[in-house]
mmCIF file of C-alpha atoms in Angstrom:
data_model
loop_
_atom_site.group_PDB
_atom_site.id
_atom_site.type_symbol
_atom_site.label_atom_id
_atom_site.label_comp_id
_atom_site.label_asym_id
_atom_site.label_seq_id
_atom_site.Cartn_x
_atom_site.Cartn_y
_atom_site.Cartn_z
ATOM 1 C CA UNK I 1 0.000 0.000 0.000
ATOM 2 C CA UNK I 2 1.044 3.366 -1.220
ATOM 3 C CA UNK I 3 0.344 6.897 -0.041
ATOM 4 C CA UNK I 4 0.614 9.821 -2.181
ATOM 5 C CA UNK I 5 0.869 13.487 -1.571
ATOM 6 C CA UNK I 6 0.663 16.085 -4.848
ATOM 7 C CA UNK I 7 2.235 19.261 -3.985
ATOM 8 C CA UNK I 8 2.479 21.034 -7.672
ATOM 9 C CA UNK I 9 4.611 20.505 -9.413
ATOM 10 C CA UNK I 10 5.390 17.503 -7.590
ATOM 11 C CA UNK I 11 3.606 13.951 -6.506
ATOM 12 C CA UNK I 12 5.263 12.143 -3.996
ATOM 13 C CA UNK I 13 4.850 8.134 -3.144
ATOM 14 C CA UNK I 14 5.695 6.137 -0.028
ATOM 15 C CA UNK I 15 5.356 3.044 0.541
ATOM 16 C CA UNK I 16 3.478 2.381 3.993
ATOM 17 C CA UNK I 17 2.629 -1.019 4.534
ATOM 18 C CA UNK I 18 1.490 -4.514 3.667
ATOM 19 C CA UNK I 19 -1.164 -6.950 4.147
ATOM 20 C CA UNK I 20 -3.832 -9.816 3.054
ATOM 21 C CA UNK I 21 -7.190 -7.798 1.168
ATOM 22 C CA UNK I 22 -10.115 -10.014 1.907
ATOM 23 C CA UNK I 23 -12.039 -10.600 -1.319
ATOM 24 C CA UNK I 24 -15.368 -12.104 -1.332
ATOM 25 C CA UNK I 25 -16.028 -13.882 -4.809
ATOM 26 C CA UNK I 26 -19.537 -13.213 -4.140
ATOM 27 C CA UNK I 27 -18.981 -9.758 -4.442
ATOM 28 C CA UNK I 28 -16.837 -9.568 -7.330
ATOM 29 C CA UNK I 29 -19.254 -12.007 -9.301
ATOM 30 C CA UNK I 30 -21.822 -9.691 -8.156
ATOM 31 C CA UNK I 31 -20.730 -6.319 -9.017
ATOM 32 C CA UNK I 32 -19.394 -7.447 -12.362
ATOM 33 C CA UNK I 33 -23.590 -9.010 -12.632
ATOM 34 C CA UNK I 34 -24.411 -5.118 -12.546
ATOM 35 C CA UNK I 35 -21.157 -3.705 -14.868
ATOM 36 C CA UNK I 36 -23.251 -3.599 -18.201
ATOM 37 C CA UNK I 37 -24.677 -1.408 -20.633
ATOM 38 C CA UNK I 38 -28.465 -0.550 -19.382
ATOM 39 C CA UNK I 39 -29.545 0.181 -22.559
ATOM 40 C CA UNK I 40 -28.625 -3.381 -24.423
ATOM 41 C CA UNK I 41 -30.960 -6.425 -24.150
ATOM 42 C CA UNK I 42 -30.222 -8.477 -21.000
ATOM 43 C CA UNK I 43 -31.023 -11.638 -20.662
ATOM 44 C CA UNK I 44 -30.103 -13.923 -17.416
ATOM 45 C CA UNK I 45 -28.860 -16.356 -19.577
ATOM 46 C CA UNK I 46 -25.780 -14.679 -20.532
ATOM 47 C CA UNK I 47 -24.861 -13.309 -17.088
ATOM 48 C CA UNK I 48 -25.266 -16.849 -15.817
ATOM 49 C CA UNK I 49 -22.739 -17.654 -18.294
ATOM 50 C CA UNK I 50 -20.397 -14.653 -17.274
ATOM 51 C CA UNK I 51 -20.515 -15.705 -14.067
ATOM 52 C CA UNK I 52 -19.641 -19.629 -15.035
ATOM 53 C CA UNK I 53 -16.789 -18.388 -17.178
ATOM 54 C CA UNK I 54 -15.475 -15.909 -14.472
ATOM 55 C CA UNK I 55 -15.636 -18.057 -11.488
ATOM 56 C CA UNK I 56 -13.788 -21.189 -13.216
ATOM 57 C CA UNK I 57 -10.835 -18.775 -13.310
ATOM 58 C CA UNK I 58 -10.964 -17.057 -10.232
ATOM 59 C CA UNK I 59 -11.457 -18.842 -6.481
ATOM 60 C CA UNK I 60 -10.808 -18.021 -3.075
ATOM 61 C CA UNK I 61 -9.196 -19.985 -0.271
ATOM 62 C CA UNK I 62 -12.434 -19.782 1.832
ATOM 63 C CA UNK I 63 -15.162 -17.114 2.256
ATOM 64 C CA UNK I 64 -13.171 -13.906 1.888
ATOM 65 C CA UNK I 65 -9.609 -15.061 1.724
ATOM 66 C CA UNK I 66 -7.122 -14.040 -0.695
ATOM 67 C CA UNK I 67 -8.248 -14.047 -4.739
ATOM 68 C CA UNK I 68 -6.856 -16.700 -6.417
ATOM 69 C CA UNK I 69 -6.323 -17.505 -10.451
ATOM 70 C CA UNK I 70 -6.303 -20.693 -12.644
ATOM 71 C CA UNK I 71 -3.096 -18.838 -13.905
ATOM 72 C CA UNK I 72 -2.067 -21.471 -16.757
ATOM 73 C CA UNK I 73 -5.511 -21.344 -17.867
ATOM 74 C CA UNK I 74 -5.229 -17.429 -17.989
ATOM 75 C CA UNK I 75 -1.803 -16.781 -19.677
ATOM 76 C CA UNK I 76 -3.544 -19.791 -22.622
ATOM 77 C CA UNK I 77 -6.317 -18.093 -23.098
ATOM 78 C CA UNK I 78 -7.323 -15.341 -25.868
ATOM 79 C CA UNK I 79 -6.723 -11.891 -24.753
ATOM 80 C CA UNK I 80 -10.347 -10.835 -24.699
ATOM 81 C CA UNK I 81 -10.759 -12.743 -22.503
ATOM 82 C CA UNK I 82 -7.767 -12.516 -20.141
ATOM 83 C CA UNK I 83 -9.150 -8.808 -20.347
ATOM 84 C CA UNK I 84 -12.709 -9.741 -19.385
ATOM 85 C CA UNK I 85 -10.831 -11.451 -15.971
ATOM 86 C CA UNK I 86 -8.753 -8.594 -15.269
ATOM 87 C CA UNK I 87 -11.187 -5.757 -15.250
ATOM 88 C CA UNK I 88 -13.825 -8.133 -13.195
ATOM 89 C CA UNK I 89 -11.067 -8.657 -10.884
ATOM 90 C CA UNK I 90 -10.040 -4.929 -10.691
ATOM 91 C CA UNK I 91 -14.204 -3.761 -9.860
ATOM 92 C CA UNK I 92 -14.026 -6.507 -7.512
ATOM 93 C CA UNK I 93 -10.309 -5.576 -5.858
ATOM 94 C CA UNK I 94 -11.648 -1.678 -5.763
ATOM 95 C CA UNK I 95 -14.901 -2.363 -3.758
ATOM 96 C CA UNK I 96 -12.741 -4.746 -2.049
ATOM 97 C CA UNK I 97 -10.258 -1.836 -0.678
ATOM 98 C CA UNK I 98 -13.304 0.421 -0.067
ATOM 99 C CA UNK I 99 -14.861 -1.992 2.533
ATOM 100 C CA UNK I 100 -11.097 -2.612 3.967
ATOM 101 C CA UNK I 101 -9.788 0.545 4.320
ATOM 102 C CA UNK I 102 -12.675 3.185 4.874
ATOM 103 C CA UNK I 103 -15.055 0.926 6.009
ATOM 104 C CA UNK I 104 -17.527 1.172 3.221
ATOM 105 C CA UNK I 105 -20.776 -0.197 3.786
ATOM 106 C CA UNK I 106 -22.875 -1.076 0.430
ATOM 107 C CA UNK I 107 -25.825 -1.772 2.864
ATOM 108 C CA UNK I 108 -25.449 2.015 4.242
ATOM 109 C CA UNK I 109 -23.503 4.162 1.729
ATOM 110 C CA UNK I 110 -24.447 4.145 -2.091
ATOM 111 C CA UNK I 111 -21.891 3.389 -4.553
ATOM 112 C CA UNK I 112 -22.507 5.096 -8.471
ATOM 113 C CA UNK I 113 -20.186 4.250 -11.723
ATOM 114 C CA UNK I 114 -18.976 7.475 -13.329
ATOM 115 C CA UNK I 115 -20.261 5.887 -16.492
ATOM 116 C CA UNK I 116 -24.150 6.431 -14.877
ATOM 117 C CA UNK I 117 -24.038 9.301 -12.174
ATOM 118 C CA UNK I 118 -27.393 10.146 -11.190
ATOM 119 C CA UNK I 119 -28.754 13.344 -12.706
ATOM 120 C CA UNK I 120 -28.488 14.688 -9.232
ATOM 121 C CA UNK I 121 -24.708 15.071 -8.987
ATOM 122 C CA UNK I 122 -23.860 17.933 -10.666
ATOM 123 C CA UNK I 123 -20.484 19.561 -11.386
ATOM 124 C CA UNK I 124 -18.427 16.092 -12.741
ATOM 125 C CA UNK I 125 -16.886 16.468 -16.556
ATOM 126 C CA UNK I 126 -18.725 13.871 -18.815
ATOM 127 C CA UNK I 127 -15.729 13.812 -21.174
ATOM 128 C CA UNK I 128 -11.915 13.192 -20.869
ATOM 129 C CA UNK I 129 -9.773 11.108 -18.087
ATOM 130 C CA UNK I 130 -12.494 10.345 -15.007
ATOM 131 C CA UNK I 131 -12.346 7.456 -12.079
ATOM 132 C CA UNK I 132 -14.506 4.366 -12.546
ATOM 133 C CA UNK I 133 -16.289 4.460 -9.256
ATOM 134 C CA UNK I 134 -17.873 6.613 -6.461
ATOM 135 C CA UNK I 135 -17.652 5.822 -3.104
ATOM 136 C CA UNK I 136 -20.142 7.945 -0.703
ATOM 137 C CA UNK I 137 -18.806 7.925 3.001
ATOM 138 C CA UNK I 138 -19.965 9.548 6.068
ATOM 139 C CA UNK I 139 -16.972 12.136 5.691
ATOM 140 C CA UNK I 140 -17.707 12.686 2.315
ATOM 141 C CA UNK I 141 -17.371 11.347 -1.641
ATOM 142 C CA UNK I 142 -14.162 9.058 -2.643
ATOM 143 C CA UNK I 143 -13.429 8.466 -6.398
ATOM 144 C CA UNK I 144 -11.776 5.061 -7.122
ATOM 145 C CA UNK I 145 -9.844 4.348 -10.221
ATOM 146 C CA UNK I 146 -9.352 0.461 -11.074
ATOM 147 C CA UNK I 147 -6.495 -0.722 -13.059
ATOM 148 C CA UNK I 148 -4.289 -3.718 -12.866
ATOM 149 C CA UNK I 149 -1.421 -5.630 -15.971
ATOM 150 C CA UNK I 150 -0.231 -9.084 -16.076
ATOM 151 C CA UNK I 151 2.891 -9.650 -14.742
ATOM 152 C CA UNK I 152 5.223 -12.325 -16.675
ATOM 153 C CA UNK I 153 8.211 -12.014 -13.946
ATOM 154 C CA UNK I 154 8.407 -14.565 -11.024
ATOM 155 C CA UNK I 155 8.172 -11.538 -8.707
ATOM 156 C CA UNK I 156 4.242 -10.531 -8.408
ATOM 157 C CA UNK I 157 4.505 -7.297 -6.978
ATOM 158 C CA UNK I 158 7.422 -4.363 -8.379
ATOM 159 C CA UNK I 159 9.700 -3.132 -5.865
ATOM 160 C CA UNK I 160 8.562 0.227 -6.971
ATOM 161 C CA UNK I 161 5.327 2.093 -9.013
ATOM 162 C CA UNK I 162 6.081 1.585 -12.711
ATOM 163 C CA UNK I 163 5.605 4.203 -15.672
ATOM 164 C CA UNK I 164 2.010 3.232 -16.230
ATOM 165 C CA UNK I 165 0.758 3.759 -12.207
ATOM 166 C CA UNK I 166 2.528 7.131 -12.336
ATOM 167 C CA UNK I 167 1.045 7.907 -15.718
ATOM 168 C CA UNK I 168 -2.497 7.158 -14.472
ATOM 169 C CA UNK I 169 -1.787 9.028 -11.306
ATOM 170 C CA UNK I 170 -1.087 12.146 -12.973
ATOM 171 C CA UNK I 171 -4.282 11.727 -14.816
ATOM 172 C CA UNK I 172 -5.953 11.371 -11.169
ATOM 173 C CA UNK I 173 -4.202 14.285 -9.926
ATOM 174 C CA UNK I 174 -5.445 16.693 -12.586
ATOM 175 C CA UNK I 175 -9.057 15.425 -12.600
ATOM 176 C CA UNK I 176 -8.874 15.532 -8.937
ATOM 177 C CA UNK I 177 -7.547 19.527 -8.921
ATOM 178 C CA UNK I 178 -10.410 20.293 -11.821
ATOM 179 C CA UNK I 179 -13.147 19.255 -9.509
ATOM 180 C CA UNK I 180 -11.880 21.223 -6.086
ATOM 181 C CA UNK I 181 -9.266 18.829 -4.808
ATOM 182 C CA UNK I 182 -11.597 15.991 -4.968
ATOM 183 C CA UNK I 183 -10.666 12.848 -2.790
ATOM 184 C CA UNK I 184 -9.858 9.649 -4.871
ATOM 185 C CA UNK I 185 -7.613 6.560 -4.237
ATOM 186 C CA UNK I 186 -6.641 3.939 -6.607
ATOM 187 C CA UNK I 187 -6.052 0.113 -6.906
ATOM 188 C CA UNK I 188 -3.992 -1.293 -9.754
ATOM 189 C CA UNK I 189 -4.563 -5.263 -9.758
ATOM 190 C CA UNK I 190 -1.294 -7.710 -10.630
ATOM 191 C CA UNK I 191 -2.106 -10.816 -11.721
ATOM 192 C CA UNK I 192 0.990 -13.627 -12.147
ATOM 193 C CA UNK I 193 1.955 -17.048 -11.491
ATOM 194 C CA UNK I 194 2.129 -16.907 -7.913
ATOM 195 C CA UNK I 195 -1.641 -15.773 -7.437
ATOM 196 C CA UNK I 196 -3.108 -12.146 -7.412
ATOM 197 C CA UNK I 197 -2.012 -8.785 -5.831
ATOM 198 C CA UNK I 198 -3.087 -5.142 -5.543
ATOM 199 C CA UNK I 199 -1.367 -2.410 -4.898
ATOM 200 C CA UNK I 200 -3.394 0.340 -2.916
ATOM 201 C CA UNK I 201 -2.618 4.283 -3.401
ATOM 202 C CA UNK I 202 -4.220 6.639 -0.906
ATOM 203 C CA UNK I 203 -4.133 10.322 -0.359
ATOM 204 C CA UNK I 204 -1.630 11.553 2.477
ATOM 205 C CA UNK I 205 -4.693 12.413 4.542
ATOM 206 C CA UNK I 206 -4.932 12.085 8.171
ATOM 207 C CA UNK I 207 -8.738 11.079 7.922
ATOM 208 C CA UNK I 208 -7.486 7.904 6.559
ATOM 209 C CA UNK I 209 -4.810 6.842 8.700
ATOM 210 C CA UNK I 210 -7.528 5.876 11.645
ATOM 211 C CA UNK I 211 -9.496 3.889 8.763
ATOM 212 C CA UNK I 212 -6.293 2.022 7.972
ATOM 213 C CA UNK I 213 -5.855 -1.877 9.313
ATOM 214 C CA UNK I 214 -2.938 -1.567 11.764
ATOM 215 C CA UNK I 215 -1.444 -5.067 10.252
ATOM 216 C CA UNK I 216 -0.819 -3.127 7.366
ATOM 217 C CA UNK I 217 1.386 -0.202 8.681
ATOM 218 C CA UNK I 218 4.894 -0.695 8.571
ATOM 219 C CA UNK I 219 6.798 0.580 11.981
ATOM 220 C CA UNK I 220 9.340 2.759 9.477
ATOM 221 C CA UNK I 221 8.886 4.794 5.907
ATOM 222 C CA UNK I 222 8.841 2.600 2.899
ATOM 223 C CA UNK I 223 10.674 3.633 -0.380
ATOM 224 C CA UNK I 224 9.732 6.847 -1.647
ATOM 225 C CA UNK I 225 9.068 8.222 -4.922
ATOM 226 C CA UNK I 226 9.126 11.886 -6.805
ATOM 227 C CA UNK I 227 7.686 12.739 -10.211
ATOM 228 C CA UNK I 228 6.379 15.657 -11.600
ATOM 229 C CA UNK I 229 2.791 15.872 -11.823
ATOM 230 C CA UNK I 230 3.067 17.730 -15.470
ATOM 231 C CA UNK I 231 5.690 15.312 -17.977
ATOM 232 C CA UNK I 232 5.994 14.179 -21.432
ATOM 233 C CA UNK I 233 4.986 10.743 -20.902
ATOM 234 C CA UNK I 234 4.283 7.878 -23.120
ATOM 235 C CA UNK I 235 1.009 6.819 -24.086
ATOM 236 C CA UNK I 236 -0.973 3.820 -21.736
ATOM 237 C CA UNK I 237 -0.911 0.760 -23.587
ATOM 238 C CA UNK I 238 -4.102 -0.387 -22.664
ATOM 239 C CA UNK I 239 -5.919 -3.337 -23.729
ATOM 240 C CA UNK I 240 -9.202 -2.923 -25.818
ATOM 241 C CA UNK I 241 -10.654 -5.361 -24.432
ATOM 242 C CA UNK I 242 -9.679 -4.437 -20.334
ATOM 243 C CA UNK I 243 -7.312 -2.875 -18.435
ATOM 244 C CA UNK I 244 -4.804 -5.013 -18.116
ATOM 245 C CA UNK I 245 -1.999 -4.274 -20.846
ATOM 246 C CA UNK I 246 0.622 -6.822 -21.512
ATOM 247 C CA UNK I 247 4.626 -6.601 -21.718
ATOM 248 C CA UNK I 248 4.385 -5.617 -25.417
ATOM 249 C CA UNK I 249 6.378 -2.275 -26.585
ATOM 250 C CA UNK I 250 4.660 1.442 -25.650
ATOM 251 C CA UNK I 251 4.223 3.707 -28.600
ATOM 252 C CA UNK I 252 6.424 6.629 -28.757
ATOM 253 C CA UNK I 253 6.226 9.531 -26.951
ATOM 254 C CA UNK I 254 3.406 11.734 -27.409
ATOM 255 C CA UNK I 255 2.391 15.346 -25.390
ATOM 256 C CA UNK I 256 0.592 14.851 -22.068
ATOM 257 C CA UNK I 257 -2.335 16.248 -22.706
ATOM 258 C CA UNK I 258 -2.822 15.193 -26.758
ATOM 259 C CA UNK I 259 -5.645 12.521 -25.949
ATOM 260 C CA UNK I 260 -7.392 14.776 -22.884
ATOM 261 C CA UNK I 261 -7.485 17.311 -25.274
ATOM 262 C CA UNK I 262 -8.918 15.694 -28.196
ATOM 263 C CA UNK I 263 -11.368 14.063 -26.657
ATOM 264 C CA UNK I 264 -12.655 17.660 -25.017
ATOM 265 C CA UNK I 265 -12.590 19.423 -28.253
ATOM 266 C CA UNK I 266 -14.996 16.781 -29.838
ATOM 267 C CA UNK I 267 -18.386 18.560 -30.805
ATOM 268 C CA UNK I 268 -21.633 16.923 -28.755
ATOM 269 C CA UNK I 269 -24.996 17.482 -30.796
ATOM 270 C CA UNK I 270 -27.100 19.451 -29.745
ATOM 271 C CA UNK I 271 -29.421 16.549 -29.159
ATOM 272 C CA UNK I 272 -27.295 14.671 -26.827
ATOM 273 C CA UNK I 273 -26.926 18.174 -25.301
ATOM 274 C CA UNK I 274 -30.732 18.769 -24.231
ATOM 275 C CA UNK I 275 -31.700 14.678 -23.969
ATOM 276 C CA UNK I 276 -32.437 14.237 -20.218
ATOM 277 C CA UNK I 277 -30.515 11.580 -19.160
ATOM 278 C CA UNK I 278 -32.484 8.809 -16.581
ATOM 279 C CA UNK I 279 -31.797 8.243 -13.160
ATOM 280 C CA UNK I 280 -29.182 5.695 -12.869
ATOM 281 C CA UNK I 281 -30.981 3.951 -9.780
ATOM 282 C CA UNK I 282 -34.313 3.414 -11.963
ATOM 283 C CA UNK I 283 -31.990 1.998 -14.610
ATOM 284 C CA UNK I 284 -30.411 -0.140 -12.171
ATOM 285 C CA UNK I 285 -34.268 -1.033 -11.408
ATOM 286 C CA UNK I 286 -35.100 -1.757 -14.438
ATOM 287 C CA UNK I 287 -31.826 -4.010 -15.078
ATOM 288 C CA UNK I 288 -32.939 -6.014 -12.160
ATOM 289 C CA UNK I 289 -36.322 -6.410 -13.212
ATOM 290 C CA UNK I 290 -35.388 -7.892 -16.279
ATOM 291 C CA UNK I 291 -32.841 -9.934 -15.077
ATOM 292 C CA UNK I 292 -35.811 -11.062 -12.991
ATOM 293 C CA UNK I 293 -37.956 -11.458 -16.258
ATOM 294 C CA UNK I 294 -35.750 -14.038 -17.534
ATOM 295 C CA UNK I 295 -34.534 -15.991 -15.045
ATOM 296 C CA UNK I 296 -36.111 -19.549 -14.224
ATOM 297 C CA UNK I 297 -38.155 -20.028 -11.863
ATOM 298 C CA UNK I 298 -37.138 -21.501 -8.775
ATOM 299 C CA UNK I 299 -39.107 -23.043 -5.933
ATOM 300 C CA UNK I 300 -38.172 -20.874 -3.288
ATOM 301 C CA UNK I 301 -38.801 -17.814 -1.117
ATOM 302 C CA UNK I 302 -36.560 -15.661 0.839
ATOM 303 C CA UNK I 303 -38.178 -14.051 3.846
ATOM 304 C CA UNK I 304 -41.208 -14.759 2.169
ATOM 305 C CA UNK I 305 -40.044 -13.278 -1.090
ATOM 306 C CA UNK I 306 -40.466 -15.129 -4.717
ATOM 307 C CA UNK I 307 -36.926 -15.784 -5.922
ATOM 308 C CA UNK I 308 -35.951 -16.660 -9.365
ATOM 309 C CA UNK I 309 -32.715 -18.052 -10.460
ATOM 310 C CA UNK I 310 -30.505 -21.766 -10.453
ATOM 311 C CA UNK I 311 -26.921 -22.604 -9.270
ATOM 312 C CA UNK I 312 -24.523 -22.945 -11.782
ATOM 313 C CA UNK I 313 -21.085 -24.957 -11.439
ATOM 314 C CA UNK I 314 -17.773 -23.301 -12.388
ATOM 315 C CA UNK I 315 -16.520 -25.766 -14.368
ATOM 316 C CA UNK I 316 -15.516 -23.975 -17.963
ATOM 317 C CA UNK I 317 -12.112 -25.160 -17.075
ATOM 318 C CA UNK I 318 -12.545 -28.769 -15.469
ATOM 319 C CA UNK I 319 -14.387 -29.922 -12.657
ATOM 320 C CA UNK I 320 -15.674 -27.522 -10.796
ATOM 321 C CA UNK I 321 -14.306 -25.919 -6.942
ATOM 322 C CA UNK I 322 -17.026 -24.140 -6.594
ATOM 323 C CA UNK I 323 -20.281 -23.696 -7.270
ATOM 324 C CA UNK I 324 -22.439 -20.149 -7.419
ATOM 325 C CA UNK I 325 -26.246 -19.161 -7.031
ATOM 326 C CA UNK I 326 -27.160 -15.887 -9.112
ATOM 327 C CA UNK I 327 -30.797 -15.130 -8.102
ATOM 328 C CA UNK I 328 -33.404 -12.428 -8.155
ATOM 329 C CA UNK I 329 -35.932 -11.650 -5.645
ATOM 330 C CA UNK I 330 -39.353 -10.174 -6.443
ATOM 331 C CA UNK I 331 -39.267 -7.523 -4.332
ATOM 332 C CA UNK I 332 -36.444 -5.432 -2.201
ATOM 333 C CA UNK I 333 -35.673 -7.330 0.617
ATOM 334 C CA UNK I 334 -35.356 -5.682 5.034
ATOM 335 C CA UNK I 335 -32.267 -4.754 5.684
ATOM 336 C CA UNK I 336 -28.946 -6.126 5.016
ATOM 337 C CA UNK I 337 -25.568 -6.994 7.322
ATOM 338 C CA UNK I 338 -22.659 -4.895 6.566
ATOM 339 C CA UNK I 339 -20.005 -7.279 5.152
ATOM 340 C CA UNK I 340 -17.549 -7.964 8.183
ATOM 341 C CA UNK I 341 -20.816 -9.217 10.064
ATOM 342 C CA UNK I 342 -21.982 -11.116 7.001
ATOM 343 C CA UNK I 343 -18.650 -12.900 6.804
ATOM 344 C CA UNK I 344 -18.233 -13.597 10.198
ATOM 345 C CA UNK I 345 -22.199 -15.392 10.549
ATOM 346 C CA UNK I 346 -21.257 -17.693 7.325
ATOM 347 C CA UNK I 347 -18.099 -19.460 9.541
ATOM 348 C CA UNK I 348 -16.456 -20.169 5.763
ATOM 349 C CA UNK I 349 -19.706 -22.482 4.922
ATOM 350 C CA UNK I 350 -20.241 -20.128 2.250
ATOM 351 C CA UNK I 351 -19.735 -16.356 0.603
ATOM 352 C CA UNK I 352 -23.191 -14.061 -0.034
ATOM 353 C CA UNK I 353 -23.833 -10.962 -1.077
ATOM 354 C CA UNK I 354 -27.224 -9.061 -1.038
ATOM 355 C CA UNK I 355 -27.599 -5.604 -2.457
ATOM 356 C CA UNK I 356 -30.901 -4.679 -3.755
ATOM 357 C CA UNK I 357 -32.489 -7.424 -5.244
ATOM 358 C CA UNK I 358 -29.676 -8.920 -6.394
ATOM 359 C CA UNK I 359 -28.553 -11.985 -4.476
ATOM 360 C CA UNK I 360 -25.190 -13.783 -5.072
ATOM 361 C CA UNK I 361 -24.346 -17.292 -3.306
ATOM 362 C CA UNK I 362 -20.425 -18.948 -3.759
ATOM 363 C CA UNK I 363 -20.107 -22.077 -1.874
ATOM 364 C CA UNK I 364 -17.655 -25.366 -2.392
ATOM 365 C CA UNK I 365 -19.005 -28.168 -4.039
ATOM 366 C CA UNK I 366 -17.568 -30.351 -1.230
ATOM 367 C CA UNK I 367 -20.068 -28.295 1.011
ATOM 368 C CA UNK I 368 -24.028 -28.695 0.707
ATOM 369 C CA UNK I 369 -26.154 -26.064 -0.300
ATOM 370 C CA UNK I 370 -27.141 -23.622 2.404
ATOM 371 C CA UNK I 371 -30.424 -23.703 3.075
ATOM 372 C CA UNK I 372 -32.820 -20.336 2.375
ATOM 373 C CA UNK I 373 -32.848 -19.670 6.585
ATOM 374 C CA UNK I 374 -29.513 -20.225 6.397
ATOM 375 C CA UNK I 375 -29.119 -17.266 3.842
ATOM 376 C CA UNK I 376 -31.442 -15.044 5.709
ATOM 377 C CA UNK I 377 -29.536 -15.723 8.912
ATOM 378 C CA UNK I 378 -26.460 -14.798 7.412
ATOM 379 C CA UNK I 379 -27.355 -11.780 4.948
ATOM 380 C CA UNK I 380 -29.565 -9.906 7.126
ATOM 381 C CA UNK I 381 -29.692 -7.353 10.087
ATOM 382 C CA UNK I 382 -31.614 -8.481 13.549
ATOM 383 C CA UNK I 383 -35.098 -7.459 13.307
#
């Protein structure tokens, strides 16, 4: 984990400590369940074979241990999809660090993509370099900015940031200065032979220091690094198909701001000036509705609520570890545990997540099924 301070012209790094990021695969499936485009067709079908495809590469060692990956089934496959793996991973890693480290609480906080902002928040650029998600805290609104490459080396993690983390930092820096110093942290996802890693940069802030897990201070400064927050820099080689760029060559050098710049110059018509945009929480509504729409029925009911939806083993790759439940409820459920509580009812029998509708269930295929009181037990708050 990395802390930055940006005093123009200069952004300094320091490394200030290490530690084990709980991931729960029922979150990352989850979130990734809700990544789309609202306006395409959705069918259940094809998420239910997302979520087949993504959980035969990834697995955890128990409900919310450290993310794993089928890693000679990733470096063999087509780079579309090593991409699709990446980015889930990186959404999942992000969330992951949000519930860590500032104690993020899906159940109590909202979280939007800068892709769908609610008409509502005013004042953020719709064009040019933005974060992927927004975090709202009790102390205010946190941008975070997923990224994450492949690493061929033995060693997973780099002794130091590399050219592309600074790069995207001094992208964060400026969008962060254009919208009054807003607060934003970053997670940059390494995936190699020897499993999956993250690296973690946070503002130099003292409101985070009492939000940060004392296993992963280190009792003396890390290394330190200096760059100027305005360079000629190359361009990101970023994959079209994710973020997560191999070790092929960079293009040549280019100006900074070339690509920002383009891309704010572009004329918008008119039309897509004065078309009201919808509410991305009805959207999100809708989504659900229709992921309800086409799911199969199932014989159940969750606190007396019609649920649609089947398990599905991950077994793309071989036999499956693993086994997950993607369902839909009818209705919006009480409330929900927070995810430390959640974690700690399910004893490692299995990982859930409930947020909205939307119910996730990873368990082992050496386990049984948990029953539906089971699931309530676990996923919700005391009456």
């Amino acid at each position: 984990m990395w802390q930055f301070q940006v005093q123009e012209p200069v952004v300094t790094v320091t490394e200030v400590g290490q530690g084990e990021l709980p991931v729960g695969l029922a979150r990352l499936i989850h979130i990734n369940a809700l990544a789309c485009d609202h306006n395409r067709v959705l069918d259940y079908r094809t998420k239910q074979l997302e979520v087949r495809l993504l959980a035969s590469y990834l697995h955890t060692a128990g409900a919310g241990g450290p993310l794993r990956v089928d890693h000679r089934a990733f470096t063999a496959s087509s780079r579309h999809i090593r991409g699709f793996v990446a980015e889930s991973s990186g959404l999942g890693m992000l969330t992951a660090a949000g519930e860590a480290l500032f104690a993020w609480d899906n159940t109590a906080h909202p979280l939007h993509s800068f892709d769908a902002l609610p008409g509502s928040m005013t004042g953020y650029q719709n064009d040019g370099i933005r974060p992927d998600l927004l975090f709202h805290l009790p102390g205010g609104r946190v941008a975070g900015e997923a990224r994450g490459r492949h690493r061929r080396t033995k060693t997973l993690l780099p002794k130091r940031p590399l050219a592309e983390q600074k790069n995207r930092l001094q992208d964060l820096a400026r969008w962060s200065a254009a919208h009054q110093d807003h607060d934003y942290f970053m997670s940059w996802v390494w995936i190699g032979r020897s499993g999956v890693a993250v690296d973690i940069f946070l503002p130099q802030d003292k409101r985070w220091d009492g939000a940060l897990d004392v296993r992963w201070k280190r009792q003396s400064q890390g290394h330190q690094w200096r760059f100027p927050m305005h360079e000629r820099r190359r361009r990101p080689s970023e994959d079209p198909f994710g973020q997560m760029p191999t070790d092929e060559p960079e293009p040549p050098l280019i100006p900074p701001s070339a690509t920002d710049t383009l891309r704010t110059m572009l004329p918008v018509p008119a039309a897509a000036r004065t078309q009201p945009m919808a509410d991305p929480l009805s959207r999100t509504g809708r989504l659900v509705q229709r992921l309800y729409d086409t799911a199969p029925e199932l014989d159940a009911e969750f606190v007396g609520n019609p649920v649609r939806g089947t398990w599905v083993p991950a077994d793309a790759l071989g036999p499956a570890q693993h086994e997950v439940l993607l369902a839909v409820l009818a209705k919006q459920p009480p409330p929900q545990a927070g995810v430390r509580e959640r974690l700690a009812r399910a004893e490692g029998r299995f990982d859930a997540c409930l947020d909205g509708r939307l119910l996730t269930v990873v368990r082992s295929v050496a386990e049984p099924p948990p029953s539906w009181q089971d699931l309530e037990e676990v996923l919700l708050s005391p009456a």
